[in-house]
XYZ file of C-alpha atoms in Angstrom:
372
model
C 12.236 34.722 6.365
C 10.559 31.368 5.845
C 12.056 28.115 4.599
C 12.966 27.505 0.973
C 9.839 26.794 -1.157
C 10.916 23.177 -1.689
C 11.353 22.647 2.051
C 8.028 24.344 2.761
C 6.301 22.089 0.208
C 7.593 18.823 1.659
C 6.801 19.917 5.208
C 3.263 20.883 4.285
C 2.698 17.536 2.585
C 3.917 15.674 5.672
C 1.968 17.912 8.057
C -1.278 17.062 6.275
C -0.620 13.346 6.570
C 0.312 13.634 10.251
C -2.932 15.464 10.969
C -4.814 12.591 9.277
C -2.905 10.065 11.396
C -3.633 12.018 14.580
C -7.350 12.245 13.811
C -7.568 8.522 13.073
C -5.554 7.718 16.193
C -7.897 9.828 18.325
C -10.929 8.055 16.883
C -9.426 4.623 17.567
C -8.379 5.645 21.064
C -11.889 6.866 21.857
C -13.334 3.620 20.499
C -10.839 1.443 22.359
C -11.318 3.480 25.521
C -15.053 2.905 25.333
C -14.493 -0.830 24.879
C -12.055 -0.894 27.799
C -14.520 0.981 29.992
C -17.300 -1.415 29.010
C -15.064 -4.410 29.705
C -14.146 -3.069 33.127
C -17.758 -2.386 33.980
C -18.756 -5.901 32.953
C -16.132 -7.619 35.110
C -17.428 -8.926 38.430
C -14.553 -7.395 40.378
C -15.509 -3.906 39.230
C -19.249 -4.434 39.470
C -18.853 -5.748 43.002
C -16.172 -3.329 44.161
C -18.618 -1.834 46.633
C -18.978 -5.216 48.272
C -15.264 -5.268 49.063
C -14.395 -8.117 46.719
C -12.518 -6.022 44.126
C -8.995 -6.541 45.495
C -9.169 -10.323 45.537
C -10.637 -10.453 42.043
C -8.008 -8.077 40.647
C -5.261 -10.370 41.867
C -6.622 -13.141 39.673
C -7.096 -11.107 36.477
C -4.530 -9.451 34.187
C -4.625 -5.675 33.931
C -5.979 -4.164 30.739
C -3.123 -3.140 28.402
C -1.884 0.410 28.559
C -2.095 2.380 25.312
C 0.387 5.089 24.273
C -0.866 8.649 24.382
C 0.698 9.552 21.031
C 0.939 7.628 17.751
C 4.270 6.465 16.346
C 4.963 7.271 12.688
C 7.892 5.588 10.941
C 9.621 6.749 7.779
C 10.969 4.137 5.359
C 14.310 5.606 4.313
C 16.730 4.221 1.741
C 19.075 7.193 1.961
C 17.950 8.519 -1.435
C 16.795 12.080 -1.989
C 13.045 11.319 -1.795
C 13.169 9.418 1.481
C 15.778 11.706 3.090
C 13.592 14.719 2.311
C 10.668 12.825 3.804
C 12.628 11.948 6.947
C 13.697 15.546 7.476
C 10.132 16.805 7.083
C 8.811 14.166 9.492
C 11.463 15.054 12.089
C 10.572 18.746 11.828
C 6.779 18.402 11.879
C 6.613 15.676 14.542
C 8.280 17.971 17.067
C 5.389 20.421 16.664
C 2.658 17.800 16.957
C 1.735 15.039 19.375
C 3.519 12.459 17.225
C 6.476 10.176 17.902
C 8.717 9.772 14.860
C 11.054 6.916 13.979
C 12.745 5.432 10.944
C 13.421 2.120 9.223
C 15.938 1.360 6.494
C 15.886 -1.955 4.653
C 19.142 -3.594 3.593
C 18.357 -5.742 0.548
C 21.852 -7.287 0.497
C 21.987 -6.816 -3.281
C 25.178 -4.727 -3.436
C 28.594 -4.853 -1.831
C 28.730 -2.648 1.245
C 24.958 -2.476 1.630
C 25.246 -3.100 5.380
C 27.621 -0.145 5.762
C 25.242 2.048 3.781
C 22.328 0.986 5.985
C 24.376 1.885 9.070
C 25.015 5.337 7.582
C 21.296 5.867 7.037
C 20.589 4.838 10.628
C 23.169 7.361 11.854
C 21.588 10.140 9.778
C 18.092 9.345 11.042
C 19.293 9.327 14.628
C 20.999 12.640 13.928
C 17.532 13.985 13.128
C 16.461 12.797 16.604
C 14.164 10.094 15.259
C 13.494 7.225 17.647
C 13.184 4.286 17.252
C 15.533 3.813 14.303
C 16.731 0.485 12.939
C 18.171 -1.250 9.891
C 16.520 -4.489 8.796
C 18.356 -6.937 6.535
C 16.269 -9.066 4.168
C 16.799 -11.886 1.706
C 15.509 -11.116 -1.779
C 14.211 -14.127 -3.666
C 13.611 -14.479 -7.388
C 9.858 -14.994 -7.732
C 8.266 -12.486 -10.083
C 11.587 -11.004 -11.202
C 14.198 -8.972 -9.295
C 12.153 -5.787 -8.923
C 9.019 -7.547 -7.653
C 11.047 -9.820 -5.358
C 12.867 -6.852 -3.803
C 9.592 -5.032 -3.331
C 7.963 -8.040 -1.645
C 10.920 -8.473 0.716
C 10.938 -4.762 1.545
C 7.247 -4.551 2.369
C 7.404 -7.718 4.449
C 10.197 -6.134 6.489
C 8.290 -2.859 6.859
C 5.134 -4.702 7.904
C 7.079 -6.605 10.550
C 8.747 -3.424 11.821
C 5.421 -1.600 12.038
C 3.923 -4.462 14.034
C 6.988 -4.736 16.255
C 6.977 -1.048 17.161
C 3.211 -0.573 17.137
C 3.422 2.121 14.450
C 0.265 3.920 13.416
C 1.699 4.674 9.966
C 4.744 4.189 7.755
C 5.620 7.055 5.405
C 6.936 6.258 1.919
C 8.750 8.725 -0.341
C 7.041 7.967 -3.667
C 6.693 11.115 -5.768
C 4.529 12.223 -8.663
C 7.262 10.954 -11.019
C 7.052 7.488 -9.438
C 3.288 7.609 -9.902
C 3.642 8.434 -13.593
C 6.064 5.533 -14.065
C 3.669 3.168 -12.288
C 0.798 4.202 -14.575
C 2.899 3.584 -17.687
C 4.011 0.179 -16.389
C 0.365 -0.729 -15.782
C -0.542 0.441 -19.275
C 2.209 -1.713 -20.769
C 0.893 -4.773 -18.920
C -2.639 -4.187 -20.176
C -3.961 -4.961 -16.710
C -7.017 -2.697 -16.727
C -8.166 0.391 -14.920
C -7.067 -0.714 -11.444
C -3.500 -1.031 -12.672
C -3.718 2.438 -14.227
C -4.744 3.878 -10.860
C -1.138 3.657 -9.688
C -0.238 3.955 -6.026
C -2.796 5.033 -3.432
C -2.072 7.853 -1.010
C -2.896 5.340 1.744
C -2.614 1.565 1.386
C -1.815 -1.596 3.290
C -3.459 -2.939 6.453
C -5.690 -0.215 7.922
C -4.059 2.348 5.616
C -0.659 1.774 7.221
C 1.382 3.090 4.300
C 1.121 6.808 3.550
C 2.616 8.590 0.540
C 2.735 12.335 1.245
C 4.720 13.231 -1.903
C 2.415 11.901 -4.639
C 1.582 15.487 -5.636
C 5.227 16.624 -5.560
C 7.834 16.008 -8.241
C 11.167 14.339 -7.693
C 13.087 17.575 -8.208
C 11.300 19.235 -5.276
C 12.499 16.498 -2.923
C 16.052 16.680 -4.278
C 16.092 20.465 -3.984
C 14.871 20.238 -0.383
C 17.829 17.960 0.420
C 20.258 20.311 -1.304
C 19.195 23.469 0.525
C 19.207 21.622 3.875
C 22.645 20.115 3.155
C 21.255 16.601 3.577
C 23.592 13.937 2.147
C 21.823 11.561 -0.227
C 22.710 8.240 -1.834
C 21.868 7.558 -5.472
C 21.144 3.861 -5.880
C 22.990 2.566 -8.980
C 20.047 0.255 -9.647
C 18.001 3.367 -10.479
C 20.152 3.957 -13.576
C 20.752 0.313 -14.482
C 19.054 -0.435 -17.843
C 18.582 -4.038 -16.738
C 15.605 -2.843 -14.689
C 12.341 -1.977 -16.440
C 11.535 1.019 -14.264
C 15.031 2.408 -14.794
C 14.646 2.215 -18.585
C 11.264 3.866 -18.347
C 12.624 6.650 -16.138
C 15.666 7.491 -18.239
C 14.477 6.577 -21.730
C 10.696 6.157 -21.902
C 9.437 9.249 -20.094
C 11.983 11.621 -21.670
C 10.950 10.299 -25.100
C 7.283 10.913 -24.299
C 8.011 14.445 -23.134
C 10.021 15.110 -26.269
C 7.159 13.870 -28.462
C 4.227 15.284 -26.492
C 5.735 18.222 -24.628
C 6.151 18.964 -20.949
C 3.401 18.022 -18.558
C 3.289 14.299 -19.313
C 4.192 13.369 -15.727
C 1.440 15.550 -14.283
C -1.102 14.232 -16.776
C -0.245 10.636 -15.926
C -0.579 11.372 -12.210
C -4.038 12.867 -12.842
C -4.923 9.778 -14.867
C -3.994 7.655 -11.850
C -6.400 9.533 -9.577
C -9.256 9.477 -12.087
C -8.699 5.766 -12.715
C -8.638 5.077 -8.981
C -11.972 6.852 -8.496
C -13.545 4.875 -11.347
C -12.070 1.581 -10.150
C -13.326 2.180 -6.601
C -16.838 2.871 -7.919
C -16.822 -0.292 -10.045
C -15.537 -2.381 -7.131
C -18.404 -1.096 -4.971
C -20.902 -1.920 -7.707
C -19.440 -5.423 -8.083
C -19.619 -6.055 -4.341
C -23.303 -5.121 -4.339
C -24.005 -7.196 -7.468
C -22.307 -10.308 -6.098
C -25.231 -11.449 -3.970
C -27.777 -10.615 -6.676
C -26.249 -13.058 -9.186
C -26.279 -16.062 -6.863
C -28.996 -18.644 -6.312
C -30.303 -19.756 -2.922
C -27.365 -22.176 -2.588
C -24.857 -19.398 -3.224
C -23.919 -20.576 -6.732
C -23.235 -18.013 -9.464
C -25.980 -17.998 -12.102
C -24.637 -17.595 -15.629
C -27.721 -15.809 -17.004
C -27.570 -13.166 -14.290
C -23.824 -12.759 -14.742
C -24.348 -12.279 -18.489
C -26.731 -9.384 -17.808
C -24.096 -7.414 -15.890
C -21.892 -4.820 -17.597
C -18.576 -6.513 -18.520
C -16.476 -4.400 -16.118
C -18.740 -5.325 -13.211
C -19.081 -8.995 -14.208
C -15.303 -9.483 -14.403
C -14.886 -7.991 -10.957
C -17.480 -10.416 -9.591
C -15.596 -13.287 -11.227
C -12.286 -12.119 -9.809
C -13.775 -11.830 -6.311
C -15.135 -15.367 -6.593
C -11.782 -16.737 -7.758
C -9.900 -15.094 -4.901
C -12.463 -16.344 -2.381
C -11.981 -19.849 -3.773
C -8.245 -19.682 -3.059
C -6.596 -18.100 -6.109
C -3.767 -15.762 -4.972
C -4.761 -12.206 -5.885
C -1.225 -11.297 -6.931
C -1.083 -14.180 -9.414
C -4.524 -13.655 -10.907
C -4.147 -11.650 -14.119
C -6.549 -10.144 -16.631
C -6.027 -13.048 -19.054
C -7.238 -15.498 -16.399
C -10.449 -13.567 -15.796
C -11.033 -13.140 -19.545
C -10.931 -16.925 -19.969
C -13.422 -17.420 -17.141
C -15.596 -14.670 -18.624
C -15.844 -16.630 -21.893
C -17.637 -19.382 -19.970
C -20.400 -16.787 -19.585
C -20.271 -14.823 -22.836
C -18.908 -17.385 -25.327
C -20.127 -20.736 -24.047
C -19.371 -23.577 -26.483
C -18.991 -26.475 -24.069
C -15.438 -25.560 -22.994
C -13.521 -27.541 -20.442
C -12.739 -26.135 -16.989
C -10.422 -23.117 -16.786
C -7.397 -23.652 -14.556
C -6.486 -20.691 -12.356
C -3.560 -20.038 -9.968
C -3.785 -21.713 -6.575
C -5.196 -24.976 -8.012
C -8.525 -23.226 -8.540
C -10.720 -24.172 -11.476
C -13.774 -22.527 -13.014
C -16.363 -24.742 -14.694
C -19.839 -24.158 -16.144
C -22.375 -26.736 -14.964
C -26.116 -26.642 -15.527
C -26.345 -22.892 -15.946
C -24.149 -22.258 -12.909
C -20.539 -21.131 -12.766
C -18.644 -23.234 -10.230
C -15.301 -21.870 -9.020
C -13.453 -24.026 -6.517
C -10.103 -25.571 -5.683
C -9.461 -28.864 -7.447
């Protein structure tokens, strides 16, 4: 008799991601091994080993670094149902594959007893025989609001942990329900198709962050914990109406399902994937168009920009603003729309001020974007 369907589903999702990680790790290892072999062959001590000078030369040069034979995959675990289900699936599947599995829990210090809760999560992960396992305490600032500040602090801690342990990937427990909420939040902000694309299955530096559960609903993860008798912690912030995502989860989505019928979550998740495909195609187009709309000095030509489709032109403008020093996270659609009017609605406007002390100005048929 096989595992419960919910358990089988989460394990399959994790197994697929681990196979991707293993394939990528093998490709990098082959590439790095080739580089190491080439480096050794190019060193005088190896080239002249036959002349008996190898030993003396080796004493003067550091050895090439050893590389692990198997990749390390970490799970980011808060102790909630989604991440506990993910941790259990990783522990099970890693034992059958050439993968080392560990876990990280982030203590945001936002609630009384958060350090004790983090210690409990560490104990549970170690009970699953994950190694390494650690709790990382962070300070949450206030920039961008409490939800954004907590997210920034959490990802900074996960990035640091991945670098510290040399992890090939960090698994995150975001589900299809989380994806639907992200799409609706993007729609409310009016941020365009990239915002509607939600969370990617792989993101971060070199695809570090992997989200195996984006095709699974939240109830599947919770059921998997229940049938495996895994204790879970329900974060009170997830039901606190002070938080936008909490209101959306407990009021907005249920209202949509009541008005439109079941299937809204799945439809929003499909919208995210379709939007991501379209956004990726437009980004590629914009990257190719960027050089075609510049003069020999590298300045953007307004007439050529005007001839581009609006979606492509705005992406070119955004790329130019970021390259000039505008922080990508602070550059919103309204900023790019104002810069776009220098191309499409030119009436002698003054320079447009952008985040990062960057300004965009039209001069002699050229669009100049630079830090002031």
